[in-house]
Amino acid sequence: MSIDTMDAALLRKAFLAGAKSIEAKKEYINELNVFPVPDGDTGTNMTLTIMSAAKEVNQLENPGMKELAKAISSGSLRGARGNSGVILSQLFRGFTKVVGGYDVLTTKIVAEAFQKAVETAYKAVMKPKEGTILTVAKGGAERAMQLAEETEDMSAFLEEVIRHMEEVLAYTPELLPVLKEAGVVDSGGQGLVEIMKGAYDALLGKEIDFDMPVAAPAPKQTGAASNDISTADIKFGYCTEFIIMLEKEYTMDTELQFKAYLESIGDSIVVVSDDDIVKVHVHTNDPGLAIQRALTYGSLTKMKIDNMREEHNERVVSAAETAQTKMPEAPKQPVKRKKDGFVAVSIGTGMNEIFRGLGVDAIIEGGQTMNPSTEDVLMAIDSVPADTVYVLPNNKNIILAAEQAKSLAEDKQVVVIPSETVPQGIAALINYVYDSSAEENKACMTEEMRKVKTGQVTYAVRDTSIDGKEIKQGNIMGLDDKTIRAVGEDIAETAFALLTQMIDENSELVTLYYGEETKETEANALAERVMAEYPDTEVEVHPGNQPIYYYVISVE
């Protein structure tokens, strides 16, 4: 079937089909991850990212190309999770920058859009690595530029682009030895190919179920953004949220005037603009006033108004009915804007308490088991009443999302400390100096956290082979910052084996954070064994209460 052009309706159908395709294959893509740890994996992150955009697209009725491009770009940008999700969102961002300027797409325009997508994604990654989703996308874009000079048949064009992307995908193990040893292709590249295949099926007219699945729950956020307040502290009773679809000129001066107006009728104001839309959050006693002013800029969507006093009373009644001996927390007093504030991603109640003790204002839970999205991080940043907000991702798969949130934040300086583990985040916070500038603090915190070695003990979710180690599903694994160092059947033995490879003559302090499935007595026994083996090294034990990981270990 020959198709020479693609209009907005067909592109919408193809995009939604691509989203459904990767959603159906996400577990298969997860299985391609080299490290068999029970974390939020590539397939899950890419699916949640594209589904965030798909939900916005699905709500549009007969959109034009510009409106459709905006929904794809904005939805994926805010919903991006994990490195693979952020890269995917950047591919969409570059692609839509081109197609949004046309009413009808030809093969030459699509090829140009693919090229812009790759350019945008590569720029977003500080150290691009070949053998990944980036390589597969680049291969597809290069082939598209060649084919655009040869054919105007969109179906034949996309069929050949996908075929070439599959060839590049098959070659990724030659570019990354770790893929070759594990016997897999790059999972992110596979995810991109699945999206393209789904889109191509829709182009050919295949029947697609476009019902969107229910979204995964957002990571829990605690701290400055929590609702632990009394009705006496609720000066403005209605939490009002909506999105403005801009129809008139909206400049920086316009936004400042709009914010000033919202401040005159409420508080807890968040206004985030992104080209043709503005996302608004305000607590007010008269939601109608906020809505009326917003309507002067354009039409409204995703409107939500909650009575916070009523919700609070319901929570109080519920808490009273279920409380046994636990005393209720004292109401939190309003916090004035301060010099510096902190956001940290955390993985357990014990870890949360440690971060709070170090002065963290807002905690996003779920870093390991569910990577937070760009919007999750942005909301946490917005909730902290400070001129400068330091963000500690505490997971290498969240740093890109944090950087993306930084680019969207307004009215405050955001400093992302590139912590890859929770122990690194803790070390960074300990080395924060109040009187230092943001630049000085970032340099010092980053330098000090990199002196910390991190270990983790968990279980394998599938069979694989890494660095000469044969791993079976259910095995206990000890991982350091780089690879899997120990494999065994016993948690304590594997943890000790890992520690023997982490501790050296310069090690002074070992900290064991034990997980929710590990008993304190077991952690203390491990600590005593370490002290007996390394008498010059101090050992501390803390309840981390983290899921999945029996131990998170810090060696300094």
Coordinates of C-alpha atoms in Angstrom, one line a residue:
M1 CA 0.0 0.0 0.0
S2 CA 1.5 3.3 -1.2
I3 CA 1.2 6.3 1.2
D4 CA 2.8 9.5 0.0
T5 CA 1.9 11.8 2.9
M6 CA 1.0 11.7 6.6
D7 CA -1.5 14.2 8.1
A8 CA -2.0 14.9 11.8
A9 CA -4.7 12.2 12.1
L10 CA -2.5 9.5 10.8
L11 CA 0.5 10.6 12.8
R12 CA -1.7 10.6 16.0
K13 CA -2.8 7.1 15.2
A14 CA 0.8 5.9 14.5
F15 CA 2.1 7.5 17.7
L16 CA -0.6 5.8 19.9
A17 CA 0.0 2.5 18.1
G18 CA 3.7 2.9 18.9
A19 CA 2.9 3.5 22.6
K20 CA 0.7 0.4 22.7
S21 CA 3.4 -1.7 21.0
I22 CA 6.1 -1.0 23.6
E23 CA 3.5 -1.4 26.4
A24 CA 2.8 -4.9 25.1
K25 CA 6.6 -5.7 24.9
K26 CA 7.8 -4.0 28.0
E27 CA 8.6 -7.2 30.0
Y28 CA 10.5 -8.6 27.1
I29 CA 12.5 -5.4 26.9
N30 CA 13.1 -5.5 30.7
E31 CA 14.5 -9.0 30.3
L32 CA 17.2 -7.6 28.0
N33 CA 18.7 -5.5 30.8
V34 CA 22.3 -6.7 31.5
F35 CA 22.1 -6.6 35.3
P36 CA 19.3 -8.9 36.6
V37 CA 18.4 -6.7 39.5
P38 CA 14.7 -6.2 40.5
D39 CA 14.6 -2.5 39.8
G40 CA 12.5 -0.3 37.5
D41 CA 13.8 -1.4 34.1
T42 CA 14.2 0.0 30.7
G43 CA 11.0 -1.3 29.2
T44 CA 9.0 0.0 32.2
N45 CA 10.6 3.4 32.1
M46 CA 10.2 3.8 28.3
T47 CA 6.6 2.7 28.5
L48 CA 5.6 5.0 31.3
T49 CA 7.3 7.9 29.4
I50 CA 5.5 7.4 26.2
M51 CA 2.2 6.6 27.9
S52 CA 2.4 10.0 29.6
A53 CA 2.4 11.6 26.2
A54 CA -0.1 9.1 24.8
K55 CA -2.6 10.1 27.4
E56 CA -2.3 13.8 26.4
V57 CA -2.6 12.8 22.7
N58 CA -5.6 10.6 23.4
Q59 CA -7.5 13.5 24.9
L60 CA -7.1 15.6 21.7
E61 CA -10.0 15.5 19.3
N62 CA -9.0 16.1 15.7
P63 CA -5.8 18.0 16.6
G64 CA -3.7 19.9 14.1
M65 CA -0.1 19.0 13.6
K66 CA 1.2 21.8 15.9
E67 CA -1.2 20.8 18.7
L68 CA -0.4 17.1 18.3
A69 CA 3.4 17.8 18.3
K70 CA 3.0 19.9 21.5
A71 CA 1.1 17.1 23.3
I72 CA 3.8 14.5 22.3
S73 CA 6.7 16.7 23.4
S74 CA 5.2 18.1 26.6
G75 CA 3.7 14.8 27.7
S76 CA 6.9 12.8 27.2
L77 CA 9.0 15.5 28.7
R78 CA 7.1 15.6 32.0
G79 CA 6.5 11.9 32.2
A80 CA 10.1 10.9 31.4
R81 CA 11.5 8.2 33.8
G82 CA 15.0 6.8 33.9
N83 CA 17.8 7.5 31.4
S84 CA 16.0 5.6 28.6
G85 CA 12.8 7.5 29.2
V86 CA 14.6 10.9 29.2
I87 CA 16.4 10.0 26.0
L88 CA 13.1 8.9 24.4
S89 CA 11.5 12.2 25.4
Q90 CA 14.4 14.1 23.8
L91 CA 13.9 12.1 20.6
F92 CA 10.3 13.0 20.6
R93 CA 11.1 16.6 21.4
G94 CA 13.5 17.0 18.4
F95 CA 11.1 15.1 16.1
T96 CA 8.1 17.3 17.0
K97 CA 10.1 20.5 16.6
V98 CA 10.3 19.8 12.9
V99 CA 6.9 18.2 12.2
G100 CA 5.0 20.8 14.2
G101 CA 5.7 23.3 11.5
Y102 CA 3.9 21.4 8.8
D103 CA 0.3 20.4 8.1
V104 CA 1.3 17.3 6.0
L105 CA 4.4 15.2 6.3
T106 CA 6.4 13.8 3.4
T107 CA 9.4 11.4 3.6
K108 CA 11.8 14.3 3.4
I109 CA 10.1 16.1 6.3
V110 CA 10.1 12.9 8.4
A111 CA 13.8 12.3 7.6
E112 CA 14.6 15.8 8.7
A113 CA 12.6 15.2 11.9
F114 CA 14.4 12.0 12.6
Q115 CA 17.7 13.9 12.2
K116 CA 16.6 16.6 14.6
A117 CA 15.5 14.0 17.1
V118 CA 18.9 12.4 17.1
E119 CA 20.7 15.7 17.4
T120 CA 18.5 16.7 20.4
A121 CA 18.9 13.4 22.2
Y122 CA 22.7 13.4 21.8
K123 CA 22.9 16.9 23.2
A124 CA 20.9 15.9 26.3
V125 CA 23.3 13.2 27.3
M126 CA 26.6 14.5 28.8
K127 CA 28.6 11.5 27.7
P128 CA 26.8 9.7 24.9
K129 CA 27.6 6.0 24.6
E130 CA 27.5 4.0 21.4
G131 CA 25.8 0.7 21.4
T132 CA 22.7 2.2 23.0
I133 CA 19.3 3.6 22.0
L134 CA 21.2 6.6 20.6
T135 CA 23.1 4.4 18.1
V136 CA 19.9 2.8 16.9
A137 CA 18.2 6.2 16.5
K138 CA 21.2 7.6 14.7
G139 CA 21.3 4.6 12.3
G140 CA 17.6 5.0 11.5
A141 CA 18.0 8.8 10.9
E142 CA 21.0 8.3 8.6
R143 CA 19.1 5.7 6.5
A144 CA 16.0 7.9 6.5
M145 CA 18.0 10.8 4.9
Q146 CA 19.3 8.5 2.2
L147 CA 15.8 7.1 1.5
A148 CA 14.1 10.5 1.4
E149 CA 16.1 11.2 -1.8
E150 CA 14.9 8.0 -3.4
T151 CA 11.2 7.6 -2.5
E152 CA 8.1 9.5 -1.6
D153 CA 6.3 6.3 -0.5
M154 CA 5.9 6.7 3.2
S155 CA 5.2 3.0 3.9
A156 CA 8.2 1.7 1.9
F157 CA 10.3 4.5 3.5
L158 CA 9.4 3.5 7.1
E159 CA 9.7 -0.2 6.4
E160 CA 13.3 0.2 5.2
V161 CA 14.2 2.6 8.1
I162 CA 12.9 0.0 10.6
R163 CA 14.8 -2.8 8.9
H164 CA 18.0 -0.8 9.1
M165 CA 17.4 0.1 12.8
E166 CA 17.0 -3.7 13.5
E167 CA 20.4 -4.2 11.8
V168 CA 22.0 -1.6 13.9
L169 CA 20.3 -3.0 17.0
A170 CA 21.7 -6.4 16.2
Y171 CA 25.2 -4.9 16.1
T172 CA 25.0 -3.2 19.5
P173 CA 26.7 -6.1 21.3
E174 CA 29.8 -5.5 19.1
L175 CA 29.9 -1.9 20.5
L176 CA 29.3 -2.8 24.1
P177 CA 31.2 -5.9 25.4
V178 CA 28.9 -6.2 28.4
L179 CA 26.0 -6.8 26.0
K180 CA 27.9 -9.4 24.1
E181 CA 28.8 -11.3 27.3
A182 CA 25.2 -11.3 28.5
G183 CA 24.0 -12.4 25.0
V184 CA 21.6 -9.5 24.6
V185 CA 21.0 -6.5 22.4
D186 CA 20.6 -3.0 23.9
S187 CA 17.2 -2.8 25.7
G188 CA 16.6 0.9 24.9
G189 CA 17.3 0.3 21.3
Q190 CA 14.9 -2.6 21.3
G191 CA 12.3 -0.4 22.9
L192 CA 12.7 2.2 20.1
V193 CA 12.3 -0.4 17.4
E194 CA 9.1 -1.7 19.0
I195 CA 7.7 1.8 19.0
M196 CA 8.6 2.2 15.3
K197 CA 7.0 -1.2 14.5
G198 CA 3.8 -0.3 16.2
A199 CA 3.6 3.0 14.4
Y200 CA 4.3 1.3 11.1
D201 CA 1.5 -1.2 11.7
A202 CA -1.0 1.6 12.2
L203 CA 0.3 3.2 9.0
L204 CA -0.6 0.0 7.1
G205 CA -4.1 0.1 8.6
K206 CA -3.9 -2.7 11.1
E207 CA -6.5 -2.7 13.9
I208 CA -5.0 -1.3 17.1
D209 CA -6.6 -1.1 20.6
F210 CA -6.1 2.5 21.6
D211 CA -7.4 2.2 25.2
M212 CA -4.7 3.6 27.4
P213 CA -3.7 1.5 30.5
V214 CA -4.1 3.0 34.0
A215 CA -1.0 5.0 35.0
A216 CA 1.4 3.7 37.6
P217 CA 1.2 5.5 40.9
A218 CA 3.6 8.3 41.2
P219 CA 6.5 7.9 43.7
K220 CA 5.5 9.0 47.1
Q221 CA 6.7 12.5 48.1
T222 CA 7.1 13.5 51.7
G223 CA 8.5 16.6 53.3
A224 CA 7.6 20.1 52.3
A225 CA 5.0 18.9 49.9
S226 CA 3.1 16.6 52.3
N227 CA -0.3 17.4 53.5
D228 CA 0.3 17.0 57.3
I229 CA -1.3 20.3 58.2
S230 CA -4.2 21.3 60.4
T231 CA -7.2 23.1 59.1
A232 CA -6.2 26.1 61.2
D233 CA -3.1 26.3 59.0
I234 CA -5.1 26.2 55.8
K235 CA -5.5 29.9 55.0
F236 CA -6.8 29.1 51.5
G237 CA -9.1 26.1 51.3
Y238 CA -9.2 25.0 47.7
C239 CA -6.3 23.3 45.9
T240 CA -6.9 24.4 42.3
E241 CA -5.1 22.9 39.3
F242 CA -5.6 23.3 35.5
I243 CA -3.7 23.6 32.2
I244 CA -4.1 26.6 30.0
M245 CA -4.0 25.9 26.2
L246 CA -2.7 29.2 25.1
E247 CA -4.6 31.1 22.4
K248 CA -3.1 34.6 22.9
E249 CA 0.4 36.0 23.3
Y250 CA 1.9 34.9 26.6
T251 CA 5.3 36.6 27.3
M252 CA 7.5 36.6 30.4
D253 CA 5.8 39.8 31.5
T254 CA 2.4 38.2 31.1
E255 CA 3.5 35.3 33.3
L256 CA 4.8 37.6 36.0
Q257 CA 1.5 39.6 36.0
F258 CA -0.4 36.3 36.2
K259 CA 1.7 35.1 39.1
A260 CA 1.2 38.4 40.9
Y261 CA -2.5 38.1 40.5
L262 CA -2.5 34.5 41.8
E263 CA -0.4 35.7 44.8
S264 CA -3.1 38.3 45.5
I265 CA -5.8 35.6 45.8
G266 CA -3.9 32.6 47.2
D267 CA -0.6 30.8 47.9
S268 CA 1.3 27.6 47.1
I269 CA 1.6 28.9 43.5
V270 CA 3.2 26.9 40.8
V271 CA 3.1 28.2 37.2
V272 CA 5.1 26.2 34.6
S273 CA 4.9 27.3 31.0
D274 CA 6.0 25.3 28.0
D275 CA 5.5 26.8 24.6
D276 CA 1.7 26.6 24.0
I277 CA 0.6 25.4 27.5
V278 CA 0.8 26.7 31.0
K279 CA 0.3 24.4 34.0
V280 CA -1.1 26.1 37.1
H281 CA -1.4 25.1 40.7
V282 CA -2.8 27.5 43.4
H283 CA -4.4 27.3 46.8
T284 CA -7.2 29.9 47.0
N285 CA -10.6 30.5 48.6
D286 CA -12.1 31.4 45.3
P287 CA -11.1 29.1 42.5
G288 CA -13.4 31.0 40.1
L289 CA -11.1 34.0 40.2
A290 CA -8.1 32.0 39.1
I291 CA -10.1 30.3 36.4
Q292 CA -11.5 33.6 35.1
R293 CA -8.1 35.2 34.8
A294 CA -6.7 32.0 33.1
L295 CA -9.5 32.1 30.5
T296 CA -8.2 35.5 29.3
Y297 CA -5.1 33.6 28.0
G298 CA -6.8 30.6 26.4
S299 CA -8.9 27.5 27.0
L300 CA -8.6 25.3 30.0
T301 CA -8.2 21.6 30.4
K302 CA -7.4 19.0 33.2
M303 CA -9.2 21.2 35.8
K304 CA -9.1 19.8 39.3
I305 CA -10.4 21.5 42.5
D306 CA -10.1 19.9 45.9
N307 CA -11.4 21.1 49.2
M308 CA -8.4 20.7 51.4
R309 CA -10.2 21.3 54.7
E310 CA -12.7 18.6 53.9
E311 CA -9.9 16.2 52.8
H312 CA -8.0 17.0 56.0
N313 CA -11.0 16.3 58.2
E314 CA -11.5 12.9 56.4
R315 CA -7.9 12.0 57.0
V316 CA -8.2 13.0 60.7
V317 CA -11.2 10.8 61.2
S318 CA -9.6 7.9 59.3
A319 CA -6.4 8.3 61.4
A320 CA -8.4 8.4 64.7
E321 CA -10.2 5.2 63.8
T322 CA -7.0 3.3 63.0
A323 CA -4.6 4.8 65.5
Q324 CA -3.5 2.5 68.4
T325 CA -0.7 3.9 70.5
K326 CA 0.9 6.2 67.9
M327 CA 0.7 9.8 68.8
P328 CA -0.3 12.2 65.9
E329 CA 2.4 14.4 64.6
A330 CA 2.3 18.1 65.6
P331 CA 0.9 20.4 62.8
K332 CA 3.7 21.8 60.7
Q333 CA 4.0 25.5 60.8
P334 CA 4.2 27.6 57.6
V335 CA 7.8 27.9 56.5
K336 CA 9.2 31.1 55.2
R337 CA 11.4 31.1 52.1
K338 CA 15.0 30.4 53.0
K339 CA 18.4 30.5 51.4
D340 CA 18.8 26.8 50.5
G341 CA 16.6 23.8 50.4
F342 CA 17.0 20.1 49.5
V343 CA 15.2 17.4 47.5
A344 CA 16.4 13.8 47.7
V345 CA 15.3 10.6 46.1
S346 CA 15.1 7.8 48.8
I347 CA 14.4 4.1 49.0
G348 CA 13.0 3.3 52.5
T349 CA 11.6 4.7 55.7
G350 CA 14.9 4.4 57.5
M351 CA 16.7 6.2 54.7
N352 CA 14.0 8.9 54.7
E353 CA 14.6 9.6 58.3
I354 CA 18.4 9.9 57.8
F355 CA 17.8 12.4 55.0
R356 CA 15.3 14.4 57.1
G357 CA 17.9 14.5 59.9
L358 CA 20.4 16.0 57.4
G359 CA 17.9 18.8 56.5
V360 CA 16.2 17.5 53.4
D361 CA 12.9 19.3 52.8
A362 CA 11.2 17.1 50.2
I363 CA 11.8 13.3 49.8
I364 CA 10.7 11.4 46.7
E365 CA 10.4 7.7 47.6
G366 CA 10.9 4.9 45.1
G367 CA 14.2 5.6 43.5
Q368 CA 15.2 2.0 43.0
T369 CA 11.8 0.3 42.5
M370 CA 10.2 3.1 40.5
N371 CA 12.2 5.8 38.9
P372 CA 10.5 9.2 39.5
S373 CA 9.5 11.2 36.4
T374 CA 10.7 14.6 35.4
E375 CA 7.4 16.1 36.7
D376 CA 7.7 14.2 40.1
V377 CA 11.1 15.9 40.6
L378 CA 9.8 19.2 39.4
M379 CA 6.9 19.1 41.8
A380 CA 9.3 18.4 44.7
I381 CA 11.5 21.3 43.7
D382 CA 8.4 23.6 43.5
S383 CA 7.3 22.5 47.0
V384 CA 10.6 23.7 48.7
P385 CA 10.4 27.3 49.9
A386 CA 14.0 28.2 49.1
D387 CA 15.9 30.5 46.7
T388 CA 18.3 27.6 45.8
V389 CA 17.2 24.0 45.8
Y390 CA 19.8 21.2 45.7
V391 CA 18.5 17.9 44.1
L392 CA 20.1 14.6 45.0
P393 CA 18.9 11.9 42.6
N394 CA 20.8 9.1 44.4
N395 CA 20.5 6.9 41.4
K396 CA 22.4 7.1 38.1
N397 CA 19.2 6.4 36.3
I398 CA 17.5 9.5 37.7
I399 CA 20.2 12.2 37.1
L400 CA 18.9 13.0 33.6
A401 CA 15.3 13.4 34.8
A402 CA 16.6 15.7 37.5
E403 CA 18.5 17.8 35.0
Q404 CA 15.4 17.9 32.8
A405 CA 13.3 19.1 35.8
K406 CA 16.0 21.8 36.5
S407 CA 15.4 23.2 33.0
L408 CA 11.7 23.5 33.7
A409 CA 11.9 25.0 37.2
E410 CA 11.1 28.7 37.7
D411 CA 11.6 31.3 40.4
K412 CA 14.5 29.5 42.0
Q413 CA 18.0 28.2 41.3
V414 CA 18.3 24.5 41.0
V415 CA 21.5 22.6 41.6
V416 CA 21.7 18.9 40.7
I417 CA 24.3 17.0 42.6
P418 CA 25.0 13.9 40.4
S419 CA 24.8 11.4 43.3
E420 CA 24.4 7.9 41.9
T421 CA 23.7 6.1 45.2
V422 CA 22.0 6.8 48.5
P423 CA 25.4 6.7 50.4
Q424 CA 26.8 9.2 47.9
G425 CA 23.8 11.5 48.6
I426 CA 24.3 11.2 52.4
A427 CA 28.0 12.1 52.0
A428 CA 27.1 15.1 49.8
L429 CA 24.7 16.5 52.3
I430 CA 27.2 16.1 55.2
N431 CA 29.6 18.2 53.2
Y432 CA 27.2 21.0 52.5
V433 CA 28.3 24.4 53.9
Y434 CA 25.6 27.0 54.6
D435 CA 27.8 30.1 53.9
S436 CA 29.2 28.8 50.7
S437 CA 27.9 29.7 47.2
A438 CA 25.9 27.2 45.1
E439 CA 28.9 26.7 42.9
E440 CA 31.3 26.1 45.8
N441 CA 28.8 23.7 47.4
K442 CA 28.3 21.7 44.3
A443 CA 32.0 21.3 43.7
C444 CA 32.7 20.3 47.3
M445 CA 29.6 18.0 47.7
T446 CA 30.4 16.3 44.4
E447 CA 34.1 15.8 45.2
E448 CA 33.4 14.4 48.7
M449 CA 30.6 12.0 47.6
R450 CA 32.9 10.4 45.0
K451 CA 35.2 9.3 47.8
V452 CA 32.4 6.9 48.9
K453 CA 32.2 3.3 47.7
T454 CA 28.7 1.9 47.5
G455 CA 27.7 -1.8 47.7
Q456 CA 24.2 -3.4 47.4
V457 CA 23.0 -6.9 48.1
T458 CA 19.9 -8.1 46.4
Y459 CA 18.6 -11.2 44.4
A460 CA 18.7 -12.1 40.7
V461 CA 15.5 -12.0 38.8
R462 CA 16.8 -14.0 35.8
D463 CA 19.7 -16.1 34.6
T464 CA 22.6 -14.3 33.0
S465 CA 26.4 -14.2 32.6
I466 CA 28.4 -11.1 33.6
D467 CA 32.2 -10.7 34.0
G468 CA 32.7 -14.4 34.0
K469 CA 30.1 -15.1 36.6
E470 CA 27.2 -17.4 35.9
I471 CA 24.1 -16.1 37.7
K472 CA 20.9 -18.1 38.2
Q473 CA 17.5 -16.7 39.1
G474 CA 17.2 -16.4 42.8
N475 CA 20.9 -16.1 43.5
I476 CA 22.1 -13.5 46.0
M477 CA 24.2 -10.8 44.4
G478 CA 26.7 -8.3 45.8
L479 CA 27.1 -5.3 43.5
D480 CA 29.5 -2.4 43.9
D481 CA 29.6 0.9 41.9
K482 CA 30.8 -0.9 38.7
T483 CA 29.7 -4.5 38.5
I484 CA 28.6 -7.7 40.3
R485 CA 31.4 -8.7 42.7
A486 CA 29.9 -11.6 44.6
V487 CA 27.3 -14.3 43.9
G488 CA 26.0 -16.9 46.4
E489 CA 23.1 -18.6 48.0
D490 CA 23.3 -16.9 51.5
I491 CA 22.7 -13.2 52.1
A492 CA 25.3 -12.8 54.9
E493 CA 28.0 -14.7 53.1
T494 CA 27.4 -12.8 49.9
A495 CA 27.4 -9.5 51.7
F496 CA 30.7 -10.3 53.5
A497 CA 32.3 -11.5 50.2
L498 CA 31.3 -8.1 48.7
L499 CA 32.8 -6.2 51.6
T500 CA 36.1 -8.0 51.4
Q501 CA 36.4 -6.6 47.9
M502 CA 35.3 -3.1 48.9
I503 CA 37.5 -2.6 52.0
D504 CA 41.2 -1.7 51.5
E505 CA 44.0 -0.3 53.6
N506 CA 42.6 3.3 53.3
S507 CA 39.1 2.3 54.5
E508 CA 38.1 3.9 57.8
L509 CA 34.3 3.6 58.0
V510 CA 31.8 1.0 56.9
T511 CA 28.1 1.7 57.2
L512 CA 25.5 -1.0 56.8
Y513 CA 21.9 0.1 56.0
Y514 CA 19.8 -3.1 56.4
G515 CA 16.6 -3.6 54.4
E516 CA 13.0 -4.3 55.4
E517 CA 13.6 -8.1 54.9
T518 CA 16.8 -8.1 57.1
K519 CA 16.7 -8.4 60.8
E520 CA 18.7 -6.1 63.0
T521 CA 20.4 -9.1 64.7
E522 CA 21.6 -10.3 61.3
A523 CA 23.0 -6.9 60.5
N524 CA 24.8 -6.7 63.8
A525 CA 26.3 -10.1 63.3
L526 CA 27.6 -9.1 59.9
A527 CA 29.1 -5.9 61.5
E528 CA 30.8 -7.9 64.2
R529 CA 32.3 -10.2 61.5
V530 CA 33.6 -7.2 59.6
M531 CA 35.2 -5.6 62.7
A532 CA 36.9 -8.9 63.6
E533 CA 38.3 -9.2 60.1
Y534 CA 39.2 -5.5 59.8
P535 CA 39.9 -4.2 63.3
D536 CA 41.1 -0.8 62.1
T537 CA 37.8 -0.1 60.4
E538 CA 34.8 1.3 62.3
V539 CA 31.4 -0.2 61.4
E540 CA 28.0 1.4 61.9
V541 CA 24.6 -0.2 61.5
H542 CA 21.4 1.7 60.6
P543 CA 17.9 0.6 59.6
G544 CA 17.4 1.6 56.0
N545 CA 14.1 -0.3 55.7
Q546 CA 14.6 -0.3 51.9
P547 CA 12.7 -2.8 49.8
I548 CA 14.5 -5.3 47.5
Y549 CA 18.0 -4.6 48.8
Y550 CA 19.0 -6.7 51.8
Y551 CA 21.9 -4.3 52.4
V552 CA 23.0 -1.0 51.1
I553 CA 26.7 -0.5 52.1
S554 CA 28.9 2.5 52.3
V555 CA 32.7 2.3 52.6
E556 CA 34.7 5.5 53.2

